[in-house]
Amino acid sequence: MCAASSEDCGTHKPRWFPCSARDQRWDREQREREGGRRVRAAAEQRLARLRSKTPHLLHSDIHPVVIAMFLKRLRPLAFRKMSFLVFILTSALSVTCLPADTDKGRRKVVHVLEDDTGAVIVQTAPGKVVTHRGGSITLPCRYHHEPENTDPARIRIKWTKVTDALQFEDVFVALGREQRVFGSYKGRVFLEQAGPGDASVIIQNVTLEDYGRFECEVTNDMEDDTGFVNLDLEGVVFPYYPREGRYKLNYHQGEDACKQQDAILASHSQLHKAWLEGLDWCNAGWLEDGSVQYPISHPRDQCGRKDTPAGVRNYGYRHKEDERYDAFCFTSKLNGKVYFLKRFKKVNYAEAVKACIREGSAVAKVGQLYAAWKFQLLDRCEAGWLEDGSIRYPIVNPRSRCGGSQPGVRHLGFPDKKFRLYGVFCFQKNKDETAGGTVMTKSPTDSLTKKKSSSSMATNATRGN
């Protein structure tokens, strides 16, 4: 564990402050490598002296470290890293320890066992754990430390969110009874405490921003180990472009546009899953990693030639400020419901806003309409205003008069807001914001079983040009 020195963490910060272990890991590895070089050099010197005294007993191909261990001329080595142990074991397995006339040609294997150096081994869930927005989830993480009688108060547990390559966001840290939660996770993240060796945390009222990769780090004095847990959300991917038209958004504008529509920029894995479920869109859009891609289920000449295979087309990583595309957004289950406001006459945009407010609601956002289509199975063959000024309507059961043979959210563009030609979709929040459904957790050693959707229909079937 990193001490709270003035060089590392500041003179007044406790030793369990989150910057400790990672800050000194590189220096510790450098010291261990240097120690290993000194050990090998000393072994080679001793072997040279031994060969000069007993040349008839020592085979010339035996590794110096192995022969030194056989003759017990070296003190036991405290190898703290498994990589160095594997190196010694590999050498020992491949050498002949004594000549044929003294041991009848048999091979001896030296098994190097890990000593009581306080090593920590961390285990996390394989694959992904899955929940939805508004739900609760356990991020499983268990650890085993040697010796087993180590004082629990000396074990530090730290959770971080991987936000980008080599970038981390602090989530939770605990040392003994001392605990601290950071940022937007305050009041939502708790240590599960399901027995000795349990470092799992529970996240309540899961948000869209919680989606991603988390790191569990367990530290015992100078030894530490880490594991990763991928948190996935049930949801829906949808393409988005603003009133200004196609290919008008740089990366940051695309990110903001998704947030304004109750969504986040989709990841590559989310877009790929949507493509497998039928998403077909002929315009390229930003993803959360800064790449630009688009999914094609039905190849055609206007979407990269008809003779090219179906798949997710990738433009690679683009300049986030200068280049402009559409955006692919991702949203999940709602803490509320979307409904079509029944009125005797059509309304313009301003009248639609007032009508929803009188109902104690607000004009629905695009992401909320997609979530309602996906999770509420909202089906309405009547177009209505949405918050961004677009006109859309959701279809679960396709019929000839409702815009095509595939389920999806139909988009009629951005008409003049003064037109009285449409109805309106309103969104009403749940009274209890935390009401989000069943908490889906399992034992930390088991993978999470994904809750089945109430509909088996193909999702994300919005069609492009």
GROMACS .gro file of C-alpha atoms in nm:
model
  465
    1MET     CA    1   0.000   0.000   0.000
    2CYS     CA    2   0.117   0.347  -0.081
    3ALA     CA    3   0.211   0.554   0.222
    4ALA     CA    4   0.072   0.903   0.245
    5SER     CA    5   0.394   1.083   0.167
    6SER     CA    6   0.426   1.441   0.051
    7GLU     CA    7   0.550   1.319  -0.287
    8ASP     CA    8   0.254   1.090  -0.353
    9CYS     CA    9  -0.071   1.178  -0.187
   10GLY     CA   10  -0.013   1.496   0.012
   11THR     CA   11   0.096   1.534   0.372
   12HIS     CA   12  -0.251   1.518   0.527
   13LYS     CA   13  -0.422   1.241   0.322
   14PRO     CA   14  -0.483   0.899   0.486
   15ARG     CA   15  -0.298   0.599   0.353
   16TRP     CA   16  -0.615   0.447   0.205
   17PHE     CA   17  -0.667   0.744  -0.027
   18PRO     CA   18  -0.734   0.614  -0.382
   19CYS     CA   19  -0.408   0.725  -0.538
   20SER     CA   20  -0.192   0.489  -0.327
   21ALA     CA   21  -0.147   0.145  -0.489
   22ARG     CA   22  -0.132   0.240  -0.854
   23ASP     CA   23   0.110   0.528  -0.786
   24GLN     CA   24   0.381   0.296  -0.647
   25ARG     CA   25   0.318  -0.019  -0.852
   26TRP     CA   26   0.568   0.073  -1.123
   27ASP     CA   27   0.846   0.149  -0.873
   28ARG     CA   28   0.784  -0.178  -0.690
   29GLU     CA   29   0.807  -0.381  -1.010
   30GLN     CA   30   1.132  -0.205  -1.101
   31ARG     CA   31   1.280  -0.297  -0.761
   32GLU     CA   32   1.171  -0.659  -0.800
   33ARG     CA   33   1.327  -0.688  -1.146
   34GLU     CA   34   1.653  -0.542  -1.016
   35GLY     CA   35   1.644  -0.789  -0.724
   36GLY     CA   36   1.596  -1.078  -0.964
   37ARG     CA   37   1.902  -0.973  -1.165
   38ARG     CA   38   2.114  -0.962  -0.850
   39VAL     CA   39   1.993  -1.309  -0.745
   40ARG     CA   40   2.084  -1.462  -1.082
   41ALA     CA   41   2.427  -1.299  -1.083
   42ALA     CA   42   2.503  -1.432  -0.733
   43ALA     CA   43   2.384  -1.782  -0.834
   44GLU     CA   44   2.611  -1.786  -1.137
   45GLN     CA   45   2.912  -1.688  -0.926
   46ARG     CA   46   2.841  -1.961  -0.670
   47LEU     CA   47   2.790  -2.216  -0.947
   48ALA     CA   48   3.130  -2.132  -1.096
   49ARG     CA   49   3.297  -2.190  -0.760
   50LEU     CA   50   3.108  -2.518  -0.707
   51ARG     CA   51   3.201  -2.649  -1.052
   52SER     CA   52   3.569  -2.579  -0.989
   53LYS     CA   53   3.552  -2.791  -0.670
   54THR     CA   54   3.318  -3.075  -0.783
   55PRO     CA   55   3.325  -3.092  -1.163
   56HIS     CA   56   3.219  -3.459  -1.176
   57LEU     CA   57   2.884  -3.393  -0.999
   58LEU     CA   58   2.748  -3.096  -1.190
   59HIS     CA   59   2.601  -3.111  -1.537
   60SER     CA   60   2.708  -2.820  -1.756
   61ASP     CA   61   2.354  -2.743  -1.881
   62ILE     CA   62   2.184  -2.705  -1.545
   63HIS     CA   63   2.047  -2.359  -1.484
   64PRO     CA   64   2.249  -2.176  -1.216
   65VAL     CA   65   1.945  -2.078  -1.010
   66VAL     CA   66   1.812  -2.436  -1.004
   67ILE     CA   67   2.145  -2.593  -0.904
   68ALA     CA   68   2.188  -2.336  -0.632
   69MET     CA   69   1.847  -2.425  -0.491
   70PHE     CA   70   1.928  -2.798  -0.501
   71LEU     CA   71   2.248  -2.749  -0.306
   72LYS     CA   72   2.071  -2.514  -0.063
   73ARG     CA   73   2.346  -2.261  -0.100
   74LEU     CA   74   2.093  -1.980  -0.141
   75ARG     CA   75   1.841  -1.854   0.103
   76PRO     CA   76   1.475  -1.914   0.001
   77LEU     CA   77   1.369  -1.662  -0.259
   78ALA     CA   78   1.051  -1.463  -0.201
   79PHE     CA   79   0.915  -1.440  -0.553
   80ARG     CA   80   0.623  -1.203  -0.538
   81LYS     CA   81   0.513  -1.213  -0.897
   82MET     CA   82   0.376  -1.518  -1.077
   83SER     CA   83   0.569  -1.431  -1.393
   84PHE     CA   84   0.903  -1.490  -1.217
   85LEU     CA   85   0.769  -1.815  -1.064
   86VAL     CA   86   0.674  -1.941  -1.409
   87PHE     CA   87   1.025  -1.856  -1.532
   88ILE     CA   88   1.185  -2.067  -1.255
   89LEU     CA   89   0.939  -2.355  -1.302
   90THR     CA   90   0.999  -2.362  -1.677
   91SER     CA   91   1.374  -2.379  -1.626
   92ALA     CA   92   1.342  -2.655  -1.366
   93LEU     CA   93   1.116  -2.872  -1.582
   94SER     CA   94   1.357  -2.872  -1.876
   95VAL     CA   95   1.689  -2.972  -1.711
   96THR     CA   96   1.855  -3.297  -1.619
   97CYS     CA   97   1.962  -3.264  -1.260
   98LEU     CA   98   2.212  -3.551  -1.225
   99PRO     CA   99   2.406  -3.759  -1.477
  100ALA     CA  100   2.285  -4.104  -1.579
  101ASP     CA  101   2.547  -4.297  -1.381
  102THR     CA  102   2.435  -4.147  -1.049
  103ASP     CA  103   2.056  -4.132  -1.096
  104LYS     CA  104   1.984  -4.377  -1.381
  105GLY     CA  105   1.891  -4.101  -1.625
  106ARG     CA  106   1.571  -3.999  -1.444
  107ARG     CA  107   1.453  -3.637  -1.454
  108LYS     CA  108   1.385  -3.448  -1.134
  109VAL     CA  109   1.131  -3.166  -1.123
  110VAL     CA  110   1.165  -2.882  -0.878
  111HIS     CA  111   0.828  -2.740  -0.772
  112VAL     CA  112   0.866  -2.385  -0.646
  113LEU     CA  113   0.583  -2.302  -0.406
  114GLU     CA  114   0.465  -1.953  -0.325
  115ASP     CA  115   0.576  -1.847   0.020
  116ASP     CA  116   0.383  -1.639   0.274
  117THR     CA  117   0.448  -1.300   0.121
  118GLY     CA  118   0.096  -1.170   0.169
  119ALA     CA  119  -0.009  -1.227  -0.191
  120VAL     CA  120  -0.363  -1.124  -0.290
  121ILE     CA  121  -0.568  -1.303  -0.557
  122VAL     CA  122  -0.881  -1.133  -0.692
  123GLN     CA  123  -1.167  -1.308  -0.875
  124THR     CA  124  -1.446  -1.129  -1.059
  125ALA     CA  125  -1.744  -1.240  -1.268
  126PRO     CA  126  -1.676  -1.375  -1.618
  127GLY     CA  127  -1.856  -1.207  -1.905
  128LYS     CA  128  -2.100  -0.930  -1.817
  129VAL     CA  129  -2.351  -0.848  -1.548
  130VAL     CA  130  -2.675  -0.705  -1.684
  131THR     CA  131  -2.942  -0.474  -1.544
  132HIS     CA  132  -3.144  -0.177  -1.665
  133ARG     CA  133  -3.170   0.189  -1.580
  134GLY     CA  134  -3.332   0.243  -1.241
  135GLY     CA  135  -3.250  -0.108  -1.121
  136SER     CA  136  -2.992  -0.235  -0.874
  137ILE     CA  137  -2.697  -0.462  -0.947
  138THR     CA  138  -2.413  -0.633  -0.762
  139LEU     CA  139  -2.066  -0.603  -0.914
  140PRO     CA  140  -1.910  -0.928  -0.790
  141CYS     CA  141  -1.551  -0.939  -0.665
  142ARG     CA  142  -1.393  -1.185  -0.421
  143TYR     CA  143  -1.037  -1.209  -0.295
  144HIS     CA  144  -0.810  -1.454  -0.117
  145HIS     CA  145  -0.507  -1.331   0.075
  146GLU     CA  146  -0.210  -1.517   0.218
  147PRO     CA  147  -0.151  -1.567   0.502
  148GLU     CA  148  -0.520  -1.610   0.575
  149ASN     CA  149  -0.489  -1.463   0.924
  150THR     CA  150  -0.409  -1.119   0.781
  151ASP     CA  151  -0.582  -0.844   0.976
  152PRO     CA  152  -0.897  -0.746   0.777
  153ALA     CA  153  -0.839  -0.386   0.880
  154ARG     CA  154  -0.524  -0.389   0.662
  155ILE     CA  155  -0.713  -0.492   0.347
  156ARG     CA  156  -0.801  -0.202   0.118
  157ILE     CA  157  -1.080  -0.239  -0.140
  158LYS     CA  158  -1.103   0.011  -0.424
  159TRP     CA  159  -1.346   0.032  -0.716
  160THR     CA  160  -1.289   0.255  -1.018
  161LYS     CA  161  -1.469   0.309  -1.349
  162VAL     CA  162  -1.262   0.278  -1.666
  163THR     CA  163  -1.360   0.589  -1.862
  164ASP     CA  164  -1.099   0.573  -2.138
  165ALA     CA  165  -0.765   0.412  -2.217
  166LEU     CA  166  -0.554   0.444  -1.899
  167GLN     CA  167  -0.813   0.678  -1.743
  168PHE     CA  168  -1.009   0.592  -1.431
  169GLU     CA  169  -1.289   0.751  -1.230
  170ASP     CA  170  -1.296   0.685  -0.856
  171VAL     CA  171  -1.613   0.506  -0.739
  172PHE     CA  172  -1.559   0.355  -0.394
  173VAL     CA  173  -1.275   0.286  -0.149
  174ALA     CA  174  -1.270   0.110   0.189
  175LEU     CA  175  -1.001   0.034   0.447
  176GLY     CA  176  -1.137  -0.154   0.744
  177ARG     CA  177  -1.442   0.038   0.863
  178GLU     CA  178  -1.342   0.352   0.676
  179GLN     CA  179  -1.538   0.393   0.352
  180ARG     CA  180  -1.576   0.665   0.094
  181VAL     CA  181  -1.797   0.701  -0.216
  182PHE     CA  182  -1.716   0.949  -0.493
  183GLY     CA  183  -1.902   1.180  -0.731
  184SER     CA  184  -2.233   1.072  -0.876
  185TYR     CA  185  -2.206   0.736  -0.695
  186LYS     CA  186  -2.264   0.892  -0.352
  187GLY     CA  187  -2.569   0.742  -0.186
  188ARG     CA  188  -2.590   0.467  -0.451
  189VAL     CA  189  -2.285   0.242  -0.396
  190PHE     CA  190  -2.242   0.015  -0.093
  191LEU     CA  191  -2.011  -0.271   0.004
  192GLU     CA  192  -2.206  -0.598  -0.007
  193GLN     CA  193  -2.017  -0.754   0.291
  194ALA     CA  194  -2.135  -1.110   0.227
  195GLY     CA  195  -1.858  -1.269   0.433
  196PRO     CA  196  -1.477  -1.293   0.445
  197GLY     CA  197  -1.308  -1.223   0.114
  198ASP     CA  198  -1.606  -1.041  -0.036
  199ALA     CA  199  -1.521  -0.711  -0.207
  200SER     CA  200  -1.844  -0.688  -0.410
  201VAL     CA  201  -2.034  -0.361  -0.428
  202ILE     CA  202  -2.402  -0.291  -0.490
  203ILE     CA  203  -2.503  -0.007  -0.723
  204GLN     CA  204  -2.857   0.118  -0.672
  205ASN     CA  205  -3.070   0.324  -0.909
  206VAL     CA  206  -2.842   0.245  -1.203
  207THR     CA  207  -2.802   0.526  -1.457
  208LEU     CA  208  -2.710   0.520  -1.825
  209GLU     CA  209  -2.367   0.660  -1.737
  210ASP     CA  210  -2.296   0.355  -1.517
  211TYR     CA  211  -2.267   0.140  -1.829
  212GLY     CA  212  -1.910   0.022  -1.888
  213ARG     CA  213  -1.607  -0.142  -1.728
  214PHE     CA  214  -1.526  -0.135  -1.356
  215GLU     CA  215  -1.201  -0.232  -1.184
  216CYS     CA  216  -1.189  -0.403  -0.843
  217GLU     CA  217  -0.852  -0.361  -0.669
  218VAL     CA  218  -0.765  -0.530  -0.339
  219THR     CA  219  -0.445  -0.430  -0.157
  220ASN     CA  220  -0.274  -0.595   0.140
  221ASP     CA  221   0.023  -0.379   0.246
  222MET     CA  222   0.254  -0.390  -0.060
  223GLU     CA  223   0.072  -0.669  -0.246
  224ASP     CA  224  -0.230  -0.607  -0.468
  225ASP     CA  225  -0.433  -0.764  -0.746
  226THR     CA  226  -0.714  -0.641  -0.970
  227GLY     CA  227  -1.012  -0.777  -1.158
  228PHE     CA  228  -1.261  -0.626  -1.401
  229VAL     CA  229  -1.641  -0.638  -1.421
  230ASN     CA  230  -1.836  -0.528  -1.730
  231LEU     CA  231  -2.173  -0.373  -1.651
  232ASP     CA  232  -2.421  -0.395  -1.939
  233LEU     CA  233  -2.770  -0.246  -1.966
  234GLU     CA  234  -3.080  -0.372  -2.138
  235GLY     CA  235  -3.173  -0.103  -2.383
  236VAL     CA  236  -3.216   0.013  -2.738
  237VAL     CA  237  -2.990   0.190  -2.991
  238PHE     CA  238  -3.133   0.455  -3.221
  239PRO     CA  239  -2.984   0.686  -3.486
  240TYR     CA  240  -3.022   1.058  -3.430
  241TYR     CA  241  -2.971   1.378  -3.628
  242PRO     CA  242  -3.097   1.730  -3.538
  243ARG     CA  243  -3.333   1.971  -3.710
  244GLU     CA  244  -3.035   2.123  -3.898
  245GLY     CA  245  -3.003   1.805  -4.103
  246ARG     CA  246  -2.774   1.508  -4.164
  247TYR     CA  247  -2.402   1.514  -4.081
  248LYS     CA  248  -2.417   1.831  -3.871
  249LEU     CA  249  -2.270   1.704  -3.542
  250ASN     CA  250  -1.909   1.684  -3.430
  251TYR     CA  251  -1.832   1.434  -3.154
  252HIS     CA  252  -1.911   1.665  -2.861
  253GLN     CA  253  -2.231   1.790  -3.024
  254GLY     CA  254  -2.336   1.431  -3.085
  255GLU     CA  255  -2.268   1.349  -2.721
  256ASP     CA  256  -2.480   1.646  -2.609
  257ALA     CA  257  -2.757   1.563  -2.855
  258CYS     CA  258  -2.793   1.212  -2.712
  259LYS     CA  259  -2.801   1.346  -2.355
  260GLN     CA  260  -3.071   1.596  -2.450
  261GLN     CA  261  -3.281   1.305  -2.577
  262ASP     CA  262  -3.244   1.101  -2.256
  263ALA     CA  263  -2.967   0.880  -2.393
  264ILE     CA  264  -2.589   0.843  -2.423
  265LEU     CA  265  -2.364   0.775  -2.720
  266ALA     CA  266  -2.377   0.404  -2.796
  267SER     CA  267  -2.075   0.176  -2.770
  268HIS     CA  268  -1.952  -0.044  -3.054
  269SER     CA  269  -2.080  -0.358  -2.877
  270GLN     CA  270  -2.425  -0.200  -2.835
  271LEU     CA  271  -2.438  -0.101  -3.202
  272HIS     CA  272  -2.323  -0.447  -3.308
  273LYS     CA  273  -2.592  -0.610  -3.095
  274ALA     CA  274  -2.852  -0.375  -3.246
  275TRP     CA  275  -2.734  -0.473  -3.594
  276LEU     CA  276  -2.774  -0.843  -3.504
  277GLU     CA  277  -3.131  -0.761  -3.400
  278GLY     CA  278  -3.208  -0.591  -3.730
  279LEU     CA  279  -3.095  -0.229  -3.713
  280ASP     CA  280  -3.031  -0.100  -4.066
  281TRP     CA  281  -2.921   0.263  -4.113
  282CYS     CA  282  -2.748   0.413  -4.412
  283ASN     CA  283  -2.593   0.719  -4.242
  284ALA     CA  284  -2.272   0.709  -4.039
  285GLY     CA  285  -2.279   0.823  -3.678
  286TRP     CA  286  -2.052   0.884  -3.379
  287LEU     CA  287  -2.000   0.619  -3.111
  288GLU     CA  288  -1.879   0.677  -2.756
  289ASP     CA  289  -1.518   0.577  -2.834
  290GLY     CA  290  -1.484   0.847  -3.102
  291SER     CA  291  -1.525   0.613  -3.398
  292VAL     CA  292  -1.781   0.659  -3.677
  293GLN     CA  293  -1.981   0.355  -3.791
  294TYR     CA  294  -2.315   0.249  -3.934
  295PRO     CA  295  -2.505  -0.084  -3.949
  296ILE     CA  296  -2.624  -0.236  -4.276
  297SER     CA  297  -2.852  -0.541  -4.272
  298HIS     CA  298  -2.960  -0.513  -4.636
  299PRO     CA  299  -2.671  -0.406  -4.863
  300ARG     CA  300  -2.767  -0.168  -5.144
  301ASP     CA  301  -2.587   0.056  -5.388
  302GLN     CA  302  -2.663   0.381  -5.205
  303CYS     CA  303  -2.514   0.235  -4.883
  304GLY     CA  304  -2.171   0.117  -4.989
  305ARG     CA  305  -2.259  -0.100  -5.291
  306LYS     CA  306  -2.500  -0.388  -5.312
  307ASP     CA  307  -2.232  -0.655  -5.352
  308THR     CA  308  -2.065  -0.581  -5.016
  309PRO     CA  309  -2.159  -0.805  -4.722
  310ALA     CA  310  -2.394  -0.697  -4.445
  311GLY     CA  311  -2.233  -0.575  -4.125
  312VAL     CA  312  -2.132  -0.273  -3.922
  313ARG     CA  313  -1.933  -0.044  -4.151
  314ASN     CA  314  -1.652   0.142  -3.978
  315TYR     CA  315  -1.493   0.474  -4.078
  316GLY     CA  316  -1.244   0.444  -3.793
  317TYR     CA  317  -1.160   0.713  -3.538
  318ARG     CA  318  -1.234   1.062  -3.668
  319HIS     CA  319  -1.138   1.413  -3.562
  320LYS     CA  320  -1.375   1.497  -3.278
  321GLU     CA  321  -1.391   1.871  -3.340
  322ASP     CA  322  -1.365   1.914  -3.716
  323GLU     CA  323  -1.558   1.624  -3.868
  324ARG     CA  324  -1.936   1.599  -3.862
  325TYR     CA  325  -2.172   1.302  -3.874
  326ASP     CA  326  -2.496   1.184  -3.715
  327ALA     CA  327  -2.499   1.005  -3.377
  328PHE     CA  328  -2.599   0.661  -3.252
  329CYS     CA  329  -2.760   0.692  -2.911
  330PHE     CA  330  -2.841   0.431  -2.646
  331THR     CA  331  -3.120   0.443  -2.387
  332SER     CA  332  -3.266   0.200  -2.136
  333LYS     CA  333  -3.580   0.135  -1.935
  334LEU     CA  334  -3.773   0.442  -1.817
  335ASN     CA  335  -3.855   0.561  -1.466
  336GLY     CA  336  -4.196   0.655  -1.596
  337LYS     CA  337  -4.422   0.604  -1.896
  338VAL     CA  338  -4.484   0.755  -2.239
  339TYR     CA  339  -4.838   0.793  -2.371
  340PHE     CA  340  -5.016   0.953  -2.665
  341LEU     CA  341  -5.234   1.241  -2.549
  342LYS     CA  342  -5.580   1.199  -2.694
  343ARG     CA  343  -5.734   1.524  -2.811
  344PHE     CA  344  -6.022   1.617  -3.039
  345LYS     CA  345  -5.805   1.840  -3.256
  346LYS     CA  346  -5.445   1.850  -3.375
  347VAL     CA  347  -5.199   2.087  -3.211
  348ASN     CA  348  -4.890   2.282  -3.303
  349TYR     CA  349  -4.568   2.248  -3.104
  350ALA     CA  350  -4.642   2.523  -2.848
  351GLU     CA  351  -4.990   2.385  -2.786
  352ALA     CA  352  -4.846   2.035  -2.746
  353VAL     CA  353  -4.607   2.154  -2.474
  354LYS     CA  354  -4.891   2.323  -2.282
  355ALA     CA  355  -5.116   2.019  -2.318
  356CYS     CA  356  -4.860   1.785  -2.161
  357ILE     CA  357  -4.791   2.030  -1.878
  358ARG     CA  358  -5.163   2.043  -1.794
  359GLU     CA  359  -5.145   1.663  -1.761
  360GLY     CA  360  -4.860   1.689  -1.511
  361SER     CA  361  -4.620   1.558  -1.774
  362ALA     CA  362  -4.372   1.686  -2.034
  363VAL     CA  363  -4.336   1.637  -2.407
  364ALA     CA  364  -4.152   1.307  -2.452
  365LYS     CA  365  -3.795   1.297  -2.577
  366VAL     CA  366  -3.679   1.078  -2.862
  367GLY     CA  367  -3.494   0.838  -2.631
  368GLN     CA  368  -3.801   0.808  -2.410
  369LEU     CA  369  -4.019   0.716  -2.708
  370TYR     CA  370  -3.772   0.447  -2.816
  371ALA     CA  371  -3.757   0.310  -2.461
  372ALA     CA  372  -4.138   0.303  -2.443
  373TRP     CA  373  -4.150   0.119  -2.777
  374LYS     CA  374  -3.895  -0.134  -2.652
  375PHE     CA  375  -4.007  -0.191  -2.292
  376GLN     CA  376  -4.370  -0.068  -2.275
  377LEU     CA  377  -4.447  -0.215  -2.619
  378LEU     CA  378  -4.603   0.120  -2.705
  379ASP     CA  379  -4.780   0.089  -3.040
  380ARG     CA  380  -4.950   0.393  -3.192
  381CYS     CA  381  -5.032   0.441  -3.558
  382GLU     CA  382  -5.065   0.815  -3.512
  383ALA     CA  383  -4.784   1.070  -3.540
  384GLY     CA  384  -4.707   1.312  -3.260
  385TRP     CA  385  -4.470   1.590  -3.152
  386LEU     CA  386  -4.159   1.513  -2.952
  387GLU     CA  387  -3.942   1.745  -2.742
  388ASP     CA  388  -3.686   1.812  -3.019
  389GLY     CA  389  -3.960   1.926  -3.261
  390SER     CA  390  -3.960   1.603  -3.462
  391ILE     CA  391  -4.266   1.396  -3.553
  392ARG     CA  392  -4.252   1.023  -3.482
  393TYR     CA  393  -4.468   0.727  -3.387
  394PRO     CA  394  -4.391   0.374  -3.253
  395ILE     CA  395  -4.506   0.054  -3.423
  396VAL     CA  396  -4.484  -0.285  -3.253
  397ASN     CA  397  -4.730  -0.472  -3.474
  398PRO     CA  398  -4.668  -0.366  -3.837
  399ARG     CA  399  -4.968  -0.312  -4.065
  400SER     CA  400  -5.000  -0.179  -4.414
  401ARG     CA  401  -5.131   0.167  -4.321
  402CYS     CA  402  -4.864   0.230  -4.055
  403GLY     CA  403  -4.545   0.278  -4.251
  404GLY     CA  404  -4.400  -0.054  -4.354
  405SER     CA  405  -4.366  -0.422  -4.275
  406GLN     CA  406  -4.114  -0.397  -3.991
  407PRO     CA  407  -4.157  -0.288  -3.630
  408GLY     CA  408  -3.979   0.032  -3.531
  409VAL     CA  409  -4.014   0.402  -3.456
  410ARG     CA  410  -4.122   0.590  -3.768
  411HIS     CA  411  -3.972   0.935  -3.827
  412LEU     CA  412  -4.153   1.201  -4.032
  413GLY     CA  413  -3.890   1.473  -3.999
  414PHE     CA  414  -3.896   1.822  -3.847
  415PRO     CA  415  -4.198   2.019  -3.976
  416ASP     CA  416  -4.273   2.383  -3.907
  417LYS     CA  417  -4.363   2.408  -3.539
  418LYS     CA  418  -4.667   2.621  -3.627
  419PHE     CA  419  -4.839   2.337  -3.814
  420ARG     CA  420  -5.150   2.196  -3.645
  421LEU     CA  421  -5.123   1.854  -3.807
  422TYR     CA  422  -5.020   1.619  -3.526
  423GLY     CA  423  -5.088   1.497  -3.176
  424VAL     CA  424  -4.827   1.475  -2.898
  425PHE     CA  425  -4.647   1.207  -2.695
  426CYS     CA  426  -4.612   1.295  -2.326
  427PHE     CA  427  -4.380   1.149  -2.062
  428GLN     CA  428  -4.483   1.117  -1.697
  429LYS     CA  429  -4.229   1.027  -1.430
  430ASN     CA  430  -4.294   0.762  -1.170
  431LYS     CA  431  -4.376   0.903  -0.830
  432ASP     CA  432  -4.103   0.681  -0.687
  433GLU     CA  433  -3.790   0.751  -0.895
  434THR     CA  434  -3.626   0.431  -0.774
  435ALA     CA  435  -3.906   0.209  -0.896
  436GLY     CA  436  -3.727   0.029  -1.171
  437GLY     CA  437  -3.808  -0.339  -1.151
  438THR     CA  438  -3.651  -0.652  -1.016
  439VAL     CA  439  -3.302  -0.649  -0.871
  440MET     CA  440  -3.104  -0.912  -1.060
  441THR     CA  441  -2.808  -1.042  -0.865
  442LYS     CA  442  -2.642  -1.378  -0.819
  443SER     CA  443  -2.355  -1.525  -0.626
  444PRO     CA  444  -2.028  -1.337  -0.697
  445THR     CA  445  -1.879  -1.654  -0.845
  446ASP     CA  446  -2.164  -1.702  -1.087
  447SER     CA  447  -2.241  -1.509  -1.400
  448LEU     CA  448  -2.554  -1.299  -1.400
  449THR     CA  449  -2.862  -1.439  -1.572
  450LYS     CA  450  -3.012  -1.182  -1.799
  451LYS     CA  451  -3.378  -1.109  -1.745
  452LYS     CA  452  -3.576  -1.187  -2.057
  453SER     CA  453  -3.762  -0.910  -2.232
  454SER     CA  454  -4.137  -0.930  -2.233
  455SER     CA  455  -4.129  -0.922  -2.612
  456SER     CA  456  -3.955  -1.153  -2.856
  457MET     CA  457  -3.990  -0.916  -3.145
  458ALA     CA  458  -3.686  -0.798  -3.338
  459THR     CA  459  -3.579  -0.467  -3.189
  460ASN     CA  460  -3.413  -0.169  -3.348
  461ALA     CA  461  -3.574  -0.229  -3.684
  462THR     CA  462  -3.566   0.137  -3.786
  463ARG     CA  463  -3.491   0.155  -4.156
  464GLY     CA  464  -3.255   0.397  -4.327
  465ASN     CA  465  -3.259   0.529  -4.680
   0.00000   0.00000   0.00000
